[in-house]
Coordinates of C-alpha atoms and ligand atoms in Angstrom, one line a residue:
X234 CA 0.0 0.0 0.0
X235 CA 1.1 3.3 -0.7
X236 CA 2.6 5.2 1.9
X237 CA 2.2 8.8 0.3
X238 CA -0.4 11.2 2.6
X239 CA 0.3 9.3 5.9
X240 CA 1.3 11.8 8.5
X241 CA 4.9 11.4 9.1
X242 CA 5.3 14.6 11.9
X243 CA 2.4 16.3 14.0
X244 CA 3.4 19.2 16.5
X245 CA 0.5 19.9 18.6
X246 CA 0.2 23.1 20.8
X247 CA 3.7 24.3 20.5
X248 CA 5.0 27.3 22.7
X249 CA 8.5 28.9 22.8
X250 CA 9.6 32.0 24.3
X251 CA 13.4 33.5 24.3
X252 CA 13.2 35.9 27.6
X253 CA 10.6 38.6 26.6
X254 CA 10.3 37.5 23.2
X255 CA 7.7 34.9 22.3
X256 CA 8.3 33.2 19.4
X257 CA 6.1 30.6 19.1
X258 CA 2.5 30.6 20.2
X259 CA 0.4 27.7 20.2
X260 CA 1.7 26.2 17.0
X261 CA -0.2 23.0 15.3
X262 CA 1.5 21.7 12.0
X263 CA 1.3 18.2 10.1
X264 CA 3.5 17.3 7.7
X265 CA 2.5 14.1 5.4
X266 CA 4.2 11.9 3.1
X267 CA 4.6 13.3 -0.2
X268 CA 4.5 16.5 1.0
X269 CA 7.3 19.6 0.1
X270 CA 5.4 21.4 2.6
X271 CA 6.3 25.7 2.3
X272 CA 6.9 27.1 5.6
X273 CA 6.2 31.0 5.0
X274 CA 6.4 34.2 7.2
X275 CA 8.0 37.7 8.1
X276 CA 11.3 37.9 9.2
X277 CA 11.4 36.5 12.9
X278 CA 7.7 35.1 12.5
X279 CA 9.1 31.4 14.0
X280 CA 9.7 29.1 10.8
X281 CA 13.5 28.3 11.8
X282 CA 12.1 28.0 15.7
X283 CA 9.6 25.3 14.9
X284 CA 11.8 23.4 12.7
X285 CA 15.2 23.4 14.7
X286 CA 12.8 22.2 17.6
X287 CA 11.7 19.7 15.3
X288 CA 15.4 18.7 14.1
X289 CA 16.6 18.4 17.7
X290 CA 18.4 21.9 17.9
X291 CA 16.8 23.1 20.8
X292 CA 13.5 22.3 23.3
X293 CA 10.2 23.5 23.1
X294 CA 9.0 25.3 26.6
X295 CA 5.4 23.0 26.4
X296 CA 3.5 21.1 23.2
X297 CA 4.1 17.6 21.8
X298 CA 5.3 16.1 18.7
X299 CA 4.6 12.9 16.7
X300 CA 7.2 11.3 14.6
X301 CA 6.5 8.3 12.3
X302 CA 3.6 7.3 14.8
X303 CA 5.4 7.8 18.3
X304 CA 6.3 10.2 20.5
X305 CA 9.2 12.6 19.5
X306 CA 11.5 14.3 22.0
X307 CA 14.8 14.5 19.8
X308 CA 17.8 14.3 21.8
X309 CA 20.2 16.2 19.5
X310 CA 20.5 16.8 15.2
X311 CA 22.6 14.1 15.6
X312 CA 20.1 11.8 17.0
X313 CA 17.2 13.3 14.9
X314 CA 19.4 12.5 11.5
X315 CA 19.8 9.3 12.7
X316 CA 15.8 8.8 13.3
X317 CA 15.5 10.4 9.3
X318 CA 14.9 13.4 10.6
X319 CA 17.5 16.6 9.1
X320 CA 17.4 19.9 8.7
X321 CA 20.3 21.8 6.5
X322 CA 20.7 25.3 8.7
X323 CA 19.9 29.0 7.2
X324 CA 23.5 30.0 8.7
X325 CA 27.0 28.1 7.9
X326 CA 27.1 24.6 9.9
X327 CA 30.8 22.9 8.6
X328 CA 33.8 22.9 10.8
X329 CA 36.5 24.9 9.7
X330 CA 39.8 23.6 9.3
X331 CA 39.6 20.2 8.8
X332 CA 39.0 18.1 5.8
X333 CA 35.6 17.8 3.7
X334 CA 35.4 14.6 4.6
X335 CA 35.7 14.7 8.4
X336 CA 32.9 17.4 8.0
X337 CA 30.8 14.7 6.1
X338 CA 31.5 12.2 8.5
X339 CA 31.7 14.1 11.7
X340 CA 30.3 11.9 14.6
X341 CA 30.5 8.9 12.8
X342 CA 34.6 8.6 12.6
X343 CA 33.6 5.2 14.3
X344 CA 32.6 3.8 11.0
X345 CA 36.3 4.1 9.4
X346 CA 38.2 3.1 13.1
X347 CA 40.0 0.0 13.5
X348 CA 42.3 -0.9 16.3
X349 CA 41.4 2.6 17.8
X350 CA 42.9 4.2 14.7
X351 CA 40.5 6.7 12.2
X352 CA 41.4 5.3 8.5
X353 CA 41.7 8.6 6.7
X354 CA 42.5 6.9 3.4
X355 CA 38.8 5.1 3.9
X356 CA 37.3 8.5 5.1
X357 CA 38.2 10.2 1.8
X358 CA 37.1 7.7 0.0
X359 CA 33.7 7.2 1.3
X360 CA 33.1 11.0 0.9
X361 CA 34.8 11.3 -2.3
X362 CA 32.0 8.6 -3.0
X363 CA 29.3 10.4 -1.3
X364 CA 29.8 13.7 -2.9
X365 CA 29.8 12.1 -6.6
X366 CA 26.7 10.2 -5.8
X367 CA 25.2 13.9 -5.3
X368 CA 26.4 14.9 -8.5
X369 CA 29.1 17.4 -6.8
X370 CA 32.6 16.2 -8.4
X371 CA 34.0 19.7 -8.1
X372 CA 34.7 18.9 -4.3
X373 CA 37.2 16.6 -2.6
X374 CA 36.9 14.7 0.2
X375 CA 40.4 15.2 1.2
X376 CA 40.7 18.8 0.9
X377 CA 40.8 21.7 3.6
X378 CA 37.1 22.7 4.0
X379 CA 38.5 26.4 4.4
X380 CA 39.7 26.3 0.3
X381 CA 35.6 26.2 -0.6
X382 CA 33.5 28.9 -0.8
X383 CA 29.9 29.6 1.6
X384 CA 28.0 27.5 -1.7
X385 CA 30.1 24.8 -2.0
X386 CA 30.0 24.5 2.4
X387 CA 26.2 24.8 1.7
X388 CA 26.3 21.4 -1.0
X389 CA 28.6 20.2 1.7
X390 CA 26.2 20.2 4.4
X391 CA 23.2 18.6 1.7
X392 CA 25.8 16.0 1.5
X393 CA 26.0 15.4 5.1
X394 CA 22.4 15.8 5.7
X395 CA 20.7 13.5 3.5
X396 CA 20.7 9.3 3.3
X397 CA 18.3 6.9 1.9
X398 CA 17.2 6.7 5.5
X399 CA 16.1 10.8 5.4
X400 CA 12.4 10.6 6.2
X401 CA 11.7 14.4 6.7
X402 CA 13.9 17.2 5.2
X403 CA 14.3 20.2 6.6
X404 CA 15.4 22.8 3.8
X405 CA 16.1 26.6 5.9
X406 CA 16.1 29.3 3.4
X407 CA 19.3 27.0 1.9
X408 CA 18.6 28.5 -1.9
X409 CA 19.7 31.7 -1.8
X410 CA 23.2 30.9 -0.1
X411 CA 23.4 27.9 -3.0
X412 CA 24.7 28.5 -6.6
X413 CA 22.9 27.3 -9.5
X414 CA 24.4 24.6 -9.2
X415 CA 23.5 24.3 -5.8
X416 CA 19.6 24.8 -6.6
X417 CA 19.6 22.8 -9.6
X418 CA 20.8 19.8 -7.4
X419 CA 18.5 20.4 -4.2
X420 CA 15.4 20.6 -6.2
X421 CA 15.8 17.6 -7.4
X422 CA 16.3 16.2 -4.4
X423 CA 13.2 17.2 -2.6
X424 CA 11.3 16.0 -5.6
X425 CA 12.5 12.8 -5.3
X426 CA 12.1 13.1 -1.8
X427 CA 8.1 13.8 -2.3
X428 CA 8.0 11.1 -5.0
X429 CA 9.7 8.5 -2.4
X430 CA 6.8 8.9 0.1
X431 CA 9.5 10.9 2.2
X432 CA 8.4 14.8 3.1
X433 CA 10.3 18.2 2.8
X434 CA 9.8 21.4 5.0
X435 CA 11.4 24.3 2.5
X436 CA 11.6 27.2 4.1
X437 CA 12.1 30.2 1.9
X438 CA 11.4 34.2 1.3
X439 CA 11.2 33.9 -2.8
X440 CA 7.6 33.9 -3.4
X441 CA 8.5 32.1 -6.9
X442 CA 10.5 29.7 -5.9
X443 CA 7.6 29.0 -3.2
X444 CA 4.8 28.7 -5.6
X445 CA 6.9 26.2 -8.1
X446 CA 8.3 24.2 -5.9
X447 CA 5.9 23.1 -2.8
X448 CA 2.8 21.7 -3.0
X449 CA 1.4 22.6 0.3
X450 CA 2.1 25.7 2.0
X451 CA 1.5 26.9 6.1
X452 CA 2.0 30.9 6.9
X453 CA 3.4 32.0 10.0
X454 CA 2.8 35.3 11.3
X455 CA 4.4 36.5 15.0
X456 CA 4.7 32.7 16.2
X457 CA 0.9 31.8 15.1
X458 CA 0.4 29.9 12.2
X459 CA -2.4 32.1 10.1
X460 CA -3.4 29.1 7.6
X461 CA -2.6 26.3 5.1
X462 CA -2.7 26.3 1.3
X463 CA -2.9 23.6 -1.4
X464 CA -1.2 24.2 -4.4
X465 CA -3.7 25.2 -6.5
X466 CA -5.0 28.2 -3.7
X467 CA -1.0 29.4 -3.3
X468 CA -1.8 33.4 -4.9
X469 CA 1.3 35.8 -4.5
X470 CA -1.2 38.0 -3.0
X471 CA -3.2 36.0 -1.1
X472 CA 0.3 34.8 0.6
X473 CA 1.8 38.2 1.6
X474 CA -1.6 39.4 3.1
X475 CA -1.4 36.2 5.2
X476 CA 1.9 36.9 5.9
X477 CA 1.7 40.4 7.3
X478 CA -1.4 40.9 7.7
X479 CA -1.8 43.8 5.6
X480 CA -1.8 44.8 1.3
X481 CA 1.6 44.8 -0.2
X482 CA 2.1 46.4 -3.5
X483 CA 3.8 44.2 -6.1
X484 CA 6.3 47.1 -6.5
X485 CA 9.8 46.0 -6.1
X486 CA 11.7 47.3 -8.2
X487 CA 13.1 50.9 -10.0
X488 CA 10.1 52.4 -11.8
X489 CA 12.1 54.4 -14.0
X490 CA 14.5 52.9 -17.2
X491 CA 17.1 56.0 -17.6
X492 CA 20.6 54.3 -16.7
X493 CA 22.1 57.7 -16.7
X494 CA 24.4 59.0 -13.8
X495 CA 27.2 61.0 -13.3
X496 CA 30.6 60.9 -15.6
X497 CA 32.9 61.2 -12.3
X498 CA 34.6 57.8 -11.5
X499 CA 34.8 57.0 -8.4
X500 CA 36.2 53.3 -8.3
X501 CA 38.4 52.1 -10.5
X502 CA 40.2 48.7 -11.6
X503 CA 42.9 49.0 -14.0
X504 CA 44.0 46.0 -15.1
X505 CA 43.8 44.0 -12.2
X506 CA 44.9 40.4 -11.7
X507 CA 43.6 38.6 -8.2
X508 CA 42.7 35.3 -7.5
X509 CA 41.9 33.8 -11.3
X510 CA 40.7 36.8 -12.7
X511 CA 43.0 38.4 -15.2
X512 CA 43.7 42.2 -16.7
X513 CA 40.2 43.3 -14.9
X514 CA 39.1 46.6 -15.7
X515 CA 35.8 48.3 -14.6
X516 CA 34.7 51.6 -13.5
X517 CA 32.1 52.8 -11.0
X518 CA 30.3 56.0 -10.9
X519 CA 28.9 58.4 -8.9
X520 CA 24.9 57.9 -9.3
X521 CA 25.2 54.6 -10.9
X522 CA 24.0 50.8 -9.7
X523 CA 26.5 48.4 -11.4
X524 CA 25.3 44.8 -11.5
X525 CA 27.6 42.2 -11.6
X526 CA 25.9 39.0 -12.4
X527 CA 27.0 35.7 -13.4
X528 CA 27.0 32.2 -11.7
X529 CA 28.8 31.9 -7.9
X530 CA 31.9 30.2 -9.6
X531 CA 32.1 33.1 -11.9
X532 CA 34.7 35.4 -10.3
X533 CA 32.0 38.6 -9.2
X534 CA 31.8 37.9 -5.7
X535 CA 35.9 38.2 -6.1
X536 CA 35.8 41.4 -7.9
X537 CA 33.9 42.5 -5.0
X538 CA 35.7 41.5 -2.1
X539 CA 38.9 42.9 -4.3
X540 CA 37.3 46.1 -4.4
X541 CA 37.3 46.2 -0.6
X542 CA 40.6 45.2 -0.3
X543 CA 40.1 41.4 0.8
X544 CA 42.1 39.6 -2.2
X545 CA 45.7 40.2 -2.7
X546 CA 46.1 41.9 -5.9
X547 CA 48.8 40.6 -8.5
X548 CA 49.1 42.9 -11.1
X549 CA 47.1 46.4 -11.9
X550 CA 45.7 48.5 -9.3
X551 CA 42.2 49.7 -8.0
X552 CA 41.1 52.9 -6.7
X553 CA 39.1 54.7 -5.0
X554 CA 38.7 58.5 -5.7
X555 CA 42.3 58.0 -7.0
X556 CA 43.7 56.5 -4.1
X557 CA 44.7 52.7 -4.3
X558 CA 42.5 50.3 -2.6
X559 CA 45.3 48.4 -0.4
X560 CA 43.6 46.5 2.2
X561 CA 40.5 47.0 4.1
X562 CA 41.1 50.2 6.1
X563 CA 41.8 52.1 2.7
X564 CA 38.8 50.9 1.7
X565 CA 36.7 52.1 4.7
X566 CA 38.8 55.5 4.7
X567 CA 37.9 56.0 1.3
X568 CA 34.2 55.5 2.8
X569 CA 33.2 52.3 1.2
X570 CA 30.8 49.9 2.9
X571 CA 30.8 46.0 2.3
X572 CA 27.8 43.5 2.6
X573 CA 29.0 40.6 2.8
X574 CA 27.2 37.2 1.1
X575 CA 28.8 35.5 4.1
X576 CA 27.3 37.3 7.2
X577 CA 28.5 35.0 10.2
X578 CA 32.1 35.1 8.9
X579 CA 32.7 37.9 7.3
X580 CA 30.0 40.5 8.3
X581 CA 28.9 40.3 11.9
X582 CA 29.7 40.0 15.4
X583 CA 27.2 37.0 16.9
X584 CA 28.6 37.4 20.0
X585 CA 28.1 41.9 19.8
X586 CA 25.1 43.6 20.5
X587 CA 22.9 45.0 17.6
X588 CA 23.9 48.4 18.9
X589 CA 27.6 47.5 18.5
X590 CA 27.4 45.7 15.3
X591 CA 26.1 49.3 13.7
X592 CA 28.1 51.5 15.1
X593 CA 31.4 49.9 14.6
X594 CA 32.5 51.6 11.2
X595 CA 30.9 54.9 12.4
X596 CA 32.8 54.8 15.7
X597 CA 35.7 56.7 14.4
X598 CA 32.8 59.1 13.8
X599 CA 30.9 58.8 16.3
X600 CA 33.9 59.0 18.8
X601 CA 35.2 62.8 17.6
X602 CA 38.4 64.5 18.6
X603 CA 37.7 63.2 22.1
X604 CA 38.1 59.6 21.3
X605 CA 34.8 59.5 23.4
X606 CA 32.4 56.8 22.0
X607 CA 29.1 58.3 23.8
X608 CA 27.0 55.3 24.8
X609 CA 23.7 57.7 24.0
X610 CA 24.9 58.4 20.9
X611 CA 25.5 55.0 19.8
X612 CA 22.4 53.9 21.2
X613 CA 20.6 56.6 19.4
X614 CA 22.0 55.6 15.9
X615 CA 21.6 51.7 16.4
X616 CA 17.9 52.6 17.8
X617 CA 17.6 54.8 14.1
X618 CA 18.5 51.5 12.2
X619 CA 16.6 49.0 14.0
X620 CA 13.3 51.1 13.6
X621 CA 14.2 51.9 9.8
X622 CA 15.1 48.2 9.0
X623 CA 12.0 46.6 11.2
X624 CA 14.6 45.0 13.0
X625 CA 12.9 42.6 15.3
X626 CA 14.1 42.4 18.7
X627 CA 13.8 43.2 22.2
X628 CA 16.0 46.0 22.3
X629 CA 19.1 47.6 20.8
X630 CA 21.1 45.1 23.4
X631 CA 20.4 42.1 22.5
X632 CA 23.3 39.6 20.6
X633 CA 23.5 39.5 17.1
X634 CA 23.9 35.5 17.3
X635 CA 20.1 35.4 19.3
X636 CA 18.0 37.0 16.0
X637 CA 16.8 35.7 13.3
X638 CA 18.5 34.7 9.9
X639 CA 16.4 37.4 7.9
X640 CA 17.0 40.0 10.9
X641 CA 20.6 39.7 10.7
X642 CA 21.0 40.5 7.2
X643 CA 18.7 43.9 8.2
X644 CA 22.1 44.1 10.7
X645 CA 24.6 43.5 7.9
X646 CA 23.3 46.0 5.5
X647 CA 22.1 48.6 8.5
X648 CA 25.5 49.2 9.7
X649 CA 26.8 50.5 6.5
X650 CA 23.6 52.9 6.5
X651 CA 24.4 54.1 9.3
X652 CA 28.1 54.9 8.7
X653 CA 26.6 57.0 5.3
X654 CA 28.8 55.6 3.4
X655 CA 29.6 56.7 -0.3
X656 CA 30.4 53.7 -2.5
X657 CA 28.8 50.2 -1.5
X658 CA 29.8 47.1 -2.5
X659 CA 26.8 44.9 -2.0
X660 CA 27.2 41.0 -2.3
X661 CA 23.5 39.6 -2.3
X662 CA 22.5 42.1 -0.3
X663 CA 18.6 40.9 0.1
X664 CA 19.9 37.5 1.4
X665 CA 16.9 36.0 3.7
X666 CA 14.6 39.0 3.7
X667 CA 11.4 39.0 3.7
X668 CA 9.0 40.7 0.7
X669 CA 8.7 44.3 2.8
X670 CA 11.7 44.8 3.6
X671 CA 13.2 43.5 0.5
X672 CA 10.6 46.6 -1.0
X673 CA 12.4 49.0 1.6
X674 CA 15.7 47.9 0.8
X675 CA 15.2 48.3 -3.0
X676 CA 13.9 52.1 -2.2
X677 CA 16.6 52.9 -0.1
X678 CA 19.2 51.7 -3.3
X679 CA 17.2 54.0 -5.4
X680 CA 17.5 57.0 -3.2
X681 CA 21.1 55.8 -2.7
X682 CA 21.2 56.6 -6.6
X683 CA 19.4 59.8 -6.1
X684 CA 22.1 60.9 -3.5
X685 CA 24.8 60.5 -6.2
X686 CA 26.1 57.3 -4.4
X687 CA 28.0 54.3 -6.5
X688 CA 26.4 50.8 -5.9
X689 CA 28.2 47.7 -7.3
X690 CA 25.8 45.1 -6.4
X691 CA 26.7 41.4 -7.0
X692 CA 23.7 39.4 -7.5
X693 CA 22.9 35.9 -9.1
X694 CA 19.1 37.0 -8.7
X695 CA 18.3 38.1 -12.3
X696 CA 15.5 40.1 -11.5
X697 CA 17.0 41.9 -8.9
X698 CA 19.9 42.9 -11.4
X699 CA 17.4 43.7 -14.5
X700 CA 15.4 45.5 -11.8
X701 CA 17.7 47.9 -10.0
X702 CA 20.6 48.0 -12.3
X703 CA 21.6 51.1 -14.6
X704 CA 24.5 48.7 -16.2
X705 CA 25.0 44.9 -15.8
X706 CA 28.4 42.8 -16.2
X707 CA 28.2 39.3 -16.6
X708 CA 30.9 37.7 -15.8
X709 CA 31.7 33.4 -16.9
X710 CA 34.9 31.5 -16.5
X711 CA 36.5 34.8 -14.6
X712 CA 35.8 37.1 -17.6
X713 CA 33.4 39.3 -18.7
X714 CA 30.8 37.7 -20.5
X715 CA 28.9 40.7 -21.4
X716 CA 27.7 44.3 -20.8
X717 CA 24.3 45.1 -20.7
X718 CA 22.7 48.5 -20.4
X719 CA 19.1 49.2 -18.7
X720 CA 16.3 48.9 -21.2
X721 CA 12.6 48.3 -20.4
X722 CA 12.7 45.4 -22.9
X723 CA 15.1 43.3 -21.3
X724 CA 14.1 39.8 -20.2
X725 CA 15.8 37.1 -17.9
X726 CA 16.6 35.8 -21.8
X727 CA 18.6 38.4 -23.0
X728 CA 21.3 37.6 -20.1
X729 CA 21.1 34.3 -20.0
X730 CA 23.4 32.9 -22.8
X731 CA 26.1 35.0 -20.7
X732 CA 26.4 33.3 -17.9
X733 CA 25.9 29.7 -18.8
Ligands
LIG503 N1 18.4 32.0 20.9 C1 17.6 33.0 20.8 N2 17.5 33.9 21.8 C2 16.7 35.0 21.7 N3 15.7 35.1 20.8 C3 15.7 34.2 19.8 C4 16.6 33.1 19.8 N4 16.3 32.3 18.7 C5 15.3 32.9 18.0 N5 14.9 34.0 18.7 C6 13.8 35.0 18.4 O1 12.6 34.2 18.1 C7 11.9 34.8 17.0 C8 11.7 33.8 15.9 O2 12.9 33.6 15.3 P1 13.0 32.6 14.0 O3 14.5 32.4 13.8 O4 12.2 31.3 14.3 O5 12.4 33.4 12.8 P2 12.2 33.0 11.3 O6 10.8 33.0 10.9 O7 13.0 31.8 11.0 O8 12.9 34.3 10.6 P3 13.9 34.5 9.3 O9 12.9 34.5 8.1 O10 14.5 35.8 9.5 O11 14.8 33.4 9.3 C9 12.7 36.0 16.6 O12 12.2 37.2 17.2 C10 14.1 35.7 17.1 O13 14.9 36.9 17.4

């Protein structure tokens, strides 16, 4: 008998609260066989609380759960994966410095140990094994996991997290960290998944992506869950007034077409070598948004950590205003402001406050001739932010590392507001958002423009590109690909043939 629409988890009357903050209220959710079941909601609504419950990641304060017919208390994600239960994390979840494969097999080095002694050889090999059976060649199991980028970790994790004995998938807002590649290889999975009699939870803040991919939906608003929808009742609309409660307008984007800007440059790379990229050239305006597009392996998210001095140039120079970019302080004296793809690593402090995550490139600012870092002041800025972003918290105090994955990137890109920076270098800058304040976002890049600020936005979100963009590269292989100006007529189409 087939096993597709049997319930496979129930969480009944679910309540969690952090201190003051109470993120999950009453929660009731099945999740069947068959099912890629759409988790929805606002930024800090309670999708990754439910889940990493769920998965084992942490208690629930009181409710109940019921997993393949019994009573669930998970122990740990290790002992959920082992019960078919996984859940790939929104933020980075590999060891650093150690091999791929000890990541793959971390916790079960007992499976390769004879006589007391770990068989690396064996290790390798099994994970070498593993990542081809995923379709994921470009990776070795006996490399340095530091050596791959955030979306090849991200595939790493997938790796890790799935085996034939994966009942119940948890998928956390995993697509937009992911390359093409990356997506390519995940969708796929779920659908097998579904097709298996197994069950997904995909959590994720593209509305698209949503709709195509799921075929049952749940919204979550402020830790309640506001409704269910079958496929053929999932309406764009119909989801973000669940979602917040309120109309959105479908207006995401630039209204106007005119790519125009000002003629003064004010970054420049002259024939730049770094990493693999040769003989780069590019300029950067004042009143211009430069897209740089391509897939992740494509050398743009290099071009942009180059231009804030985080790769070690070879040949050529870049500059700023006519001063060389040498390193990270020129870049942030030359009042350029960097958001990071890679928040955890490269763009906050988990273990800060919110207040001190903002204010730290304004504190030379902020500080004066005094050297005097007011604690008002600071407080008054980071307060400015938080209310301007929607950034939900308890108060200007509380750690970085304690909100939510959406929340955080309101942090990341919040803390270069703040400092008024003139040139930003923005690398997915929308990462985890949700729909309103991905609108305000997209406004405040458009004023940004207005102001006669330079924006060179990296982005493998087409859309977003064709939507904000006065000019796109493409870059494929390292090299530009092509050159694209803003036009009202240009599709997804035009711009693909570049970059595959
Ligand atoms: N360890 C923690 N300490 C304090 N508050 C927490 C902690 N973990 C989560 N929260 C809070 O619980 C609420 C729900 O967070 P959760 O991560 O579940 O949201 P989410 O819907 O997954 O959001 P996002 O779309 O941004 O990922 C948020 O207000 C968040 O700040």
């Amino acid at each position: 008998m087939s096993k597709q629409g049997k319930t496979l988890l129930e969480v009944k009357n679910m309540f969690k609260s952090f201190g003051p903050t109470i993120a999950l209220k009453d929660v009731n959710l099945t999740i069947k066989r068959g099912q890629i079941h759409g988790l929805v909601g606002e930024n800090g609504s309670g999708k990754s609380t439910v889940t990493s419950i769920a998965s084992g990641l942490q208690d629930c304060d009181s409710g109940e759960m019921i997993y393949l017919g019994k009573a669930w208390h998970p122990e740990s994600m290790i002992h959920a994966r082992e019960q078919g239960m996984s859940m790939i994390l929104q933020e980075a979840n590999t060891i650093s410095d150690v091999t791929v494969a000890e990541n793959l097999f971390a916790g079960k080095e007992a499976e390769f140990t004879k006589m007391g002694m770990v068989s690396k050889k064996k290790m390798v090999q099994a994970a070498d094994e593993l990542l081809q059976k995923f379709g994921v060649e470009h990776i070795k199991g006996g490399d340095n996991i530091n050596r791959y980028s955030f979306e090849d970790r991200k595939l790493i994790e997938i790796c890790r997290a799935v085996t034939d004995e994966t009942q119940l998938l948890v998928v956390d807002e995993t697509t937009t960290a992911l390359s093409h590649i990356g997506r390519a290889l995940i969708y796929k999975l779920i659908n097998k998944m579904a097709a298996e009699g197994k069950a997904v939870i995909f959590i994720s803040h593209d509305m698209d992506e949503i709709i195509e991919v799921c075929n049952i939906l749940t919204v979550l608003r402020d830790g309640n869950i506001i409704g269910t929808l079958k496929k053929e009742e999932m309406d764009p609309k119909k989801i973000r007034y669940m979602m917040v409660g309120r109309e959105i307008g479908e207006a995401y984007y630039r209204e106007d077409y005119d790519p125009s800007h000002s003629g003064e440059v004010v970054l420049e790379f002259k024939n730049a070598s770094f990493n693999e990229i040769k003989n780069f050239n590019l300029k950067l305006h004042k009143g211009q948004i430069l897209g740089l597009g391509g897939l992740s392996g494509s050398g743009m998210r290099d071009v942009g950590r180059a231009a804030f001095g985080l790769e070690r140039l070879k040949e050529g120079s870049i500059e700023c205003k006519g001063n060389p970019i040498e390193g990270i302080m020129s870049a942030i004296d030359n009042n350029m402001g960097y958001i990071s793809k890679n928040r955890d690593r490269e763009a906050l402090i988990g273990e800060g406050s919110i207040r001190d995550n903002i204010i730290m490139p304004s504190i030379r600012g902020l500080s004066g001739k005094m050297m005097y870092l007011s604690k008002k002041a600071s407080t008054k800025v980071a307060q400015h932010q938080i209310d301007a972003f929607s950034i939900k918290c308890n108060n200007e105090n509380q750690y970085v590392s304690t909100l939510s994955g959406g929340n955080k990137q309101k942090v990341s890109f919040a803390k270069w507001m703040a400092k008024d920076s003139d040139i930003f270098i923005m690398d997915c800058p929308t990462r985890g958002v949700d729909i309103g304040v991905k609108q305000f976002m997209y406004q405040l890049i458009s004023q940004m423009k207005a102001d006669n600020k330079a924006i060179l936005m990296i982005s493998e979100e087409l859309p977003e590109l064709i939507g904000m963009c006065d000019q796109i590269i493409i870059m494929k292989d390292n090299e530009v690909s092509a050159n694209i100006t803003r036009d009202k007529d240009l599709k997804q189409t035009d711009i693909i043939e570049y970059i595959i």
